Amino acid sequence: MKKSAKIITAAFAVVLVAIMGVSLGLNVLTLSKISTLESAAEKNDPSRENGVMIVNRYEVKSTEQISDAYISGDSSGLDERDKATLDTAKKILKDIIKKGMTDYEKEVAVYEWIQKNIKHDNDILLVVQDPNADTYTPQGVLAGKTAVCVGYATTFRMFMQMLGIDCKVVHDNDLSHTWDLVKIGSGWYHTDLYFDTPKSKFAHFNLTDSMRANDYSWDESIYPRGNSFEYCYAVMNADNIKNAYQIPKKLKSMLDKKDPFFSYKMTDPTDIQKSEIRVMLDKISESVFGAQNYENYYFSYNTIQNGKDFIAYASIVYPDPEDDNSIIDEKTEEKIRKAIDKVFSNLVENNDIIFDEGEIGEAATSKAVK
Amino acid sequence: MMKKIISIFALICMVFTLGSCGSKGVDFNSLKENMMSADDSLPSMKTVSDKSENAETLFKSLSDFDYSGIESFFLAYASDGSPYEIAAVKLKDAGDLEKLETTLNNHIGDRVRLYKNYAPEYAKKAEKAIVISKDNIAALIMSDKSDEVKKAFEKSFK
């Protein structure tokens, strides 16, 4: 009896030790998983400017080491890649920044240089990207001259910081886009170079918080507020209008010149006059940009109130010439028709061709040939 | 008594053996070919798989599921960035299927957000993408002919 009691006790002890061992193992495993999750969360903490991952791919990285080296004149602490970036950036600033420029003029100069020289990296849409492609840091952008949104925003910020102008990279709440928040005078303004490149110059330049909030939301607690109109591009460059009925003619002239941005100002309008402006823009959007002639154009508009001034602003993205057949005039069209007729003079009209819905384009082309 | 115990044990073993057969009978290469050929309207596609160099890194473009739990996978995507993707992932443990499906749905959400920002004309197509699964395999279909690709996926198990 004593022996069997001993065996039972020993078996019980073995089972107990085994349970404790398994439990300990599981605890260690859980702790290790928690630690991994914490480190992952810390790496993509959206409550900070740098260190966040945009579209799960592009990390926003600080480049203060480069701007600090430019300001101090001491580049000894930089690695080779940063030194090369500093050298390139120095040359660019030497070319575009003139003595006596204001901060606003410096901002415009850098904006224009980037818009002219840095192209979109279209690989952003690919599911799998080239792991060696760097289009999201100033180092990669200035070397390769192509950028995704993070590349535009961090490159612009680096230049601003080199020039001693406060600038931050803002990310939206979805972690899908970035742009800049730059301090000019005493106010902060939103500038989105990615969306203004290549053809929408100044459409997203120095916007206020409320203007930017039409397109994106962001954590306002981690960025300065941008409520000043002083250097807001739409306010600074607004044309005076007496009433809403002047807008269609001005818009037509803008379209003819392929201007990408307009801003019209009416001082101290009545509520009815304000409504007339809003309805005019709504109708233009529906009837003009809904029409076949302008169907490939992208028109966006809004209004803001600055003191007594009521401002209507809009941007137009023009289609690529290669997609826009309306740029061909009648004379050229006739020339094309004659060239075809000359070779295919024996064509017999066929009225029996039936096109399904997906072939409307081909049907239209076929008619033109005839 | 002993015989009964042995019989029950043998029966349990048999049930487990048969049950675990499942998709192990599915030839993953055939599954890929069936799914890809079901949509003849796909644009030029690039394909990566568990056989590719840096397979683990490439897999992260599709899912953040722990790669050590993956038996095999393939991912075909449009080489021009348009919203066409066909992918299938085979798990070592079918018990993780729901978790894997969640990561594939997250991937669709990421793609939709990306398109909304950078190519809004593609976003609606991407929103129509689906995730389906059977046994220990989950698939993602972003195609104009989702129904055909889905049928090809299901047919591969018969």
GROMACS .gro file of N, CA, C and O in nm, chain A residues 86-147:
model
  248
   86LEU      N    1   2.426   6.580  -4.977
   86LEU     CA    2   2.454   6.718  -4.935
   86LEU      C    3   2.518   6.795  -5.051
   86LEU      O    4   2.479   6.910  -5.079
   87ASP      N    5   2.613   6.734  -5.119
   87ASP     CA    6   2.680   6.801  -5.231
   87ASP      C    7   2.581   6.838  -5.341
   87ASP      O    8   2.583   6.949  -5.395
   88THR      N    9   2.495   6.741  -5.377
   88THR     CA   10   2.395   6.767  -5.481
   88THR      C   11   2.301   6.879  -5.438
   88THR      O   12   2.272   6.972  -5.515
   89ALA      N   13   2.252   6.871  -5.314
   89ALA     CA   14   2.157   6.971  -5.264
   89ALA      C   15   2.221   7.110  -5.258
   89ALA      O   16   2.157   7.210  -5.291
   90LYS      N   17   2.348   7.114  -5.219
   90LYS     CA   18   2.421   7.242  -5.213
   90LYS      C   19   2.423   7.310  -5.349
   90LYS      O   20   2.397   7.430  -5.362
   91LYS      N   21   2.456   7.229  -5.452
   91LYS     CA   22   2.464   7.284  -5.589
   91LYS      C   23   2.329   7.337  -5.634
   91LYS      O   24   2.320   7.443  -5.696
   92ILE      N   25   2.224   7.263  -5.602
   92ILE     CA   26   2.088   7.306  -5.642
   92ILE      C   27   2.054   7.439  -5.574
   92ILE      O   28   2.008   7.533  -5.640
   93LEU      N   29   2.080   7.447  -5.444
   93LEU     CA   30   2.047   7.571  -5.372
   93LEU      C   31   2.129   7.689  -5.424
   93LEU      O   32   2.079   7.801  -5.433
   94LYS      N   33   2.253   7.661  -5.460
   94LYS     CA   34   2.339   7.769  -5.513
   94LYS      C   35   2.279   7.825  -5.643
   94LYS      O   36   2.285   7.945  -5.669
   95ASP      N   37   2.219   7.736  -5.722
   95ASP     CA   38   2.159   7.778  -5.849
   95ASP      C   39   2.029   7.854  -5.832
   95ASP      O   40   2.000   7.946  -5.907
   96ILE      N   41   1.948   7.812  -5.737
   96ILE     CA   42   1.811   7.866  -5.733
   96ILE      C   43   1.786   7.972  -5.625
   96ILE      O   44   1.689   8.046  -5.633
   97ILE      N   45   1.872   7.979  -5.525
   97ILE     CA   46   1.848   8.075  -5.416
   97ILE      C   47   1.937   8.198  -5.437
   97ILE      O   48   2.060   8.187  -5.448
   98LYS      N   49   1.872   8.313  -5.446
   98LYS     CA   50   1.945   8.438  -5.468
   98LYS      C   51   1.948   8.519  -5.339
   98LYS      O   52   1.859   8.506  -5.253
   99LYS      N   53   2.047   8.606  -5.331
   99LYS     CA   54   2.062   8.692  -5.212
   99LYS      C   55   1.938   8.779  -5.194
   99LYS      O   56   1.883   8.830  -5.292
  100GLY      N   57   1.896   8.797  -5.073
  100GLY     CA   58   1.785   8.887  -5.043
  100GLY      C   59   1.647   8.825  -5.060
  100GLY      O   60   1.546   8.893  -5.040
  101MET      N   61   1.644   8.696  -5.100
  101MET     CA   62   1.513   8.631  -5.114
  101MET      C   63   1.444   8.617  -4.978
  101MET      O   64   1.511   8.590  -4.878
  102THR      N   65   1.312   8.633  -4.977
  102THR     CA   66   1.237   8.609  -4.853
  102THR      C   67   1.217   8.458  -4.838
  102THR      O   68   1.239   8.382  -4.934
  103ASP      N   69   1.171   8.416  -4.721
  103ASP     CA   70   1.144   8.273  -4.701
  103ASP      C   71   1.040   8.223  -4.801
  103ASP      O   72   1.050   8.111  -4.853
  104TYR      N   73   0.940   8.307  -4.830
  104TYR     CA   74   0.836   8.267  -4.925
  104TYR      C   75   0.896   8.246  -5.063
  104TYR      O   76   0.866   8.146  -5.131
  105GLU      N   77   0.983   8.338  -5.104
  105GLU     CA   78   1.047   8.325  -5.236
  105GLU      C   79   1.137   8.202  -5.243
  105GLU      O   80   1.144   8.134  -5.345
  106LYS      N   81   1.204   8.173  -5.131
  106LYS     CA   82   1.289   8.052  -5.126
  106LYS      C   83   1.201   7.928  -5.138
  106LYS      O   84   1.235   7.832  -5.209
  107GLU      N   85   1.088   7.931  -5.070
  107GLU     CA   86   0.996   7.817  -5.075
  107GLU      C   87   0.949   7.794  -5.220
  107GLU      O   88   0.949   7.681  -5.269
  108VAL      N   89   0.912   7.902  -5.288
  108VAL     CA   90   0.865   7.892  -5.427
  108VAL      C   91   0.978   7.836  -5.515
  108VAL      O   92   0.955   7.749  -5.601
  109ALA      N   93   1.101   7.886  -5.493
  109ALA     CA   94   1.214   7.842  -5.577
  109ALA      C   95   1.238   7.692  -5.563
  109ALA      O   96   1.259   7.621  -5.662
  110VAL      N   97   1.236   7.642  -5.439
  110VAL     CA   98   1.259   7.498  -5.416
  110VAL      C   99   1.142   7.418  -5.474
  110VAL      O  100   1.162   7.317  -5.542
  111TYR      N  101   1.020   7.467  -5.450
  111TYR     CA  102   0.900   7.400  -5.503
  111TYR      C  103   0.911   7.386  -5.656
  111TYR      O  104   0.887   7.278  -5.712
  112GLU      N  105   0.947   7.497  -5.721
  112GLU     CA  106   0.955   7.494  -5.868
  112GLU      C  107   1.066   7.402  -5.917
  112GLU      O  108   1.050   7.333  -6.018
  113TRP      N  109   1.179   7.399  -5.845
  113TRP     CA  110   1.289   7.311  -5.888
  113TRP      C  111   1.245   7.164  -5.880
  113TRP      O  112   1.265   7.087  -5.974
  114ILE      N  113   1.184   7.129  -5.768
  114ILE     CA  114   1.141   6.990  -5.750
  114ILE      C  115   1.035   6.955  -5.855
  114ILE      O  116   1.040   6.849  -5.918
  115GLN      N  117   0.938   7.045  -5.874
  115GLN     CA  118   0.830   7.015  -5.969
  115GLN      C  119   0.884   6.993  -6.110
  115GLN      O  120   0.835   6.908  -6.184
  116LYS      N  121   0.987   7.070  -6.142
  116LYS     CA  122   1.044   7.061  -6.278
  116LYS      C  123   1.136   6.939  -6.294
  116LYS      O  124   1.142   6.880  -6.402
  117ASN      N  125   1.206   6.902  -6.190
  117ASN     CA  126   1.314   6.803  -6.206
  117ASN      C  127   1.287   6.662  -6.151
  117ASN      O  128   1.357   6.568  -6.188
  118ILE      N  129   1.189   6.650  -6.064
  118ILE     CA  130   1.163   6.517  -6.004
  118ILE      C  131   1.032   6.460  -6.061
  118ILE      O  132   0.927   6.523  -6.051
  119LYS      N  133   1.043   6.342  -6.119
  119LYS     CA  134   0.925   6.280  -6.180
  119LYS      C  135   0.862   6.178  -6.084
  119LYS      O  136   0.928   6.128  -5.994
  120HIS      N  137   0.735   6.150  -6.109
  120HIS     CA  138   0.666   6.049  -6.028
  120HIS      C  139   0.729   5.911  -6.049
  120HIS      O  140   0.764   5.875  -6.161
  121ASP      N  141   0.739   5.835  -5.940
  121ASP     CA  142   0.778   5.694  -5.952
  121ASP      C  143   0.650   5.613  -5.969
  121ASP      O  144   0.576   5.592  -5.872
  122ASN      N  145   0.623   5.570  -6.091
  122ASN     CA  146   0.498   5.499  -6.116
  122ASN      C  147   0.496   5.357  -6.059
  122ASN      O  148   0.392   5.293  -6.055
  123ASP      N  149   0.612   5.310  -6.013
  123ASP     CA  150   0.617   5.176  -5.953
  123ASP      C  151   0.540   5.169  -5.822
  123ASP      O  152   0.521   5.061  -5.768
  124ILE      N  153   0.495   5.284  -5.773
  124ILE     CA  154   0.421   5.284  -5.647
  124ILE      C  155   0.299   5.192  -5.654
  124ILE      O  156   0.256   5.137  -5.555
  125LEU      N  157   0.245   5.173  -5.775
  125LEU     CA  158   0.124   5.091  -5.789
  125LEU      C  159   0.153   4.941  -5.795
  125LEU      O  160   0.063   4.861  -5.782
  126LEU      N  161   0.279   4.906  -5.817
  126LEU     CA  162   0.310   4.762  -5.830
  126LEU      C  163   0.296   4.691  -5.696
  126LEU      O  164   0.330   4.746  -5.592
  127VAL      N  165   0.246   4.568  -5.702
  127VAL     CA  166   0.229   4.490  -5.578
  127VAL      C  167   0.366   4.457  -5.518
  127VAL      O  168   0.390   4.472  -5.399
  128VAL      N  169   0.456   4.413  -5.604
  128VAL     CA  170   0.592   4.381  -5.558
  128VAL      C  171   0.686   4.484  -5.621
  128VAL      O  172   0.684   4.503  -5.742
  129GLN      N  173   0.763   4.548  -5.537
  129GLN     CA  174   0.851   4.652  -5.590
  129GLN      C  175   0.997   4.611  -5.584
  129GLN      O  176   1.034   4.522  -5.507
  130ASP      N  177   1.076   4.680  -5.666
  130ASP     CA  178   1.219   4.655  -5.666
  130ASP      C  179   1.275   4.692  -5.528
  130ASP      O  180   1.267   4.808  -5.487
  131PRO      N  181   1.327   4.593  -5.453
  131PRO     CA  182   1.373   4.623  -5.318
  131PRO      C  183   1.491   4.722  -5.314
  131PRO      O  184   1.516   4.784  -5.212
  132ASN      N  185   1.558   4.736  -5.427
  132ASN     CA  186   1.673   4.827  -5.430
  132ASN      C  187   1.635   4.969  -5.469
  132ASN      O  188   1.718   5.060  -5.462
  133ALA      N  189   1.510   4.989  -5.515
  133ALA     CA  190   1.470   5.122  -5.559
  133ALA      C  191   1.446   5.212  -5.438
  133ALA      O  192   1.373   5.175  -5.347
  134ASP      N  193   1.509   5.326  -5.436
  134ASP     CA  194   1.487   5.422  -5.328
  134ASP      C  195   1.430   5.550  -5.387
  134ASP      O  196   1.503   5.634  -5.439
  135THR      N  197   1.299   5.560  -5.381
  135THR     CA  198   1.235   5.682  -5.432
  135THR      C  199   1.160   5.752  -5.319
  135THR      O  200   1.070   5.830  -5.342
  136TYR      N  201   1.197   5.718  -5.194
  136TYR     CA  202   1.126   5.777  -5.081
  136TYR      C  203   1.216   5.852  -4.982
  136TYR      O  204   1.167   5.901  -4.880
  137THR      N  205   1.346   5.860  -5.013
  137THR     CA  206   1.434   5.943  -4.929
  137THR      C  207   1.503   6.045  -5.019
  137THR      O  208   1.521   6.019  -5.139
  138PRO      N  209   1.541   6.161  -4.965
  138PRO     CA  210   1.610   6.260  -5.048
  138PRO      C  211   1.737   6.203  -5.112
  138PRO      O  212   1.772   6.238  -5.225
  139GLN      N  213   1.802   6.111  -5.040
  139GLN     CA  214   1.924   6.051  -5.094
  139GLN      C  215   1.894   5.979  -5.225
  139GLN      O  216   1.966   5.996  -5.325
  140GLY      N  217   1.787   5.900  -5.227
  140GLY     CA  218   1.749   5.826  -5.347
  140GLY      C  219   1.685   5.916  -5.452
  140GLY      O  220   1.710   5.901  -5.572
  141VAL      N  221   1.604   6.012  -5.407
  141VAL     CA  222   1.531   6.099  -5.500
  141VAL      C  223   1.628   6.189  -5.579
  141VAL      O  224   1.618   6.200  -5.702
  142LEU      N  225   1.724   6.250  -5.510
  142LEU     CA  226   1.817   6.339  -5.581
  142LEU      C  227   1.911   6.260  -5.672
  142LEU      O  228   1.960   6.312  -5.772
  143ALA      N  229   1.934   6.133  -5.638
  143ALA     CA  230   2.021   6.051  -5.723
  143ALA      C  231   1.945   6.000  -5.846
  143ALA      O  232   1.996   5.999  -5.957
  144GLY      N  233   1.820   5.958  -5.826
  144GLY     CA  234   1.744   5.894  -5.934
  144GLY      C  235   1.643   5.984  -6.003
  144GLY      O  236   1.588   5.947  -6.106
  145LYS      N  237   1.613   6.099  -5.941
  145LYS     CA  238   1.519   6.199  -5.996
  145LYS      C  239   1.376   6.147  -6.012
  145LYS      O  240   1.299   6.199  -6.093
  146THR      N  241   1.341   6.042  -5.937
  146THR     CA  242   1.201   5.999  -5.933
  146THR      C  243   1.162   5.982  -5.786
  146THR      O  244   1.247   5.950  -5.702
  147ALA      N  245   1.033   6.003  -5.759
  147ALA     CA  246   0.990   5.998  -5.619
  147ALA      C  247   0.846   5.951  -5.604
  147ALA      O  248   0.763   5.974  -5.692
   0.00000   0.00000   0.00000
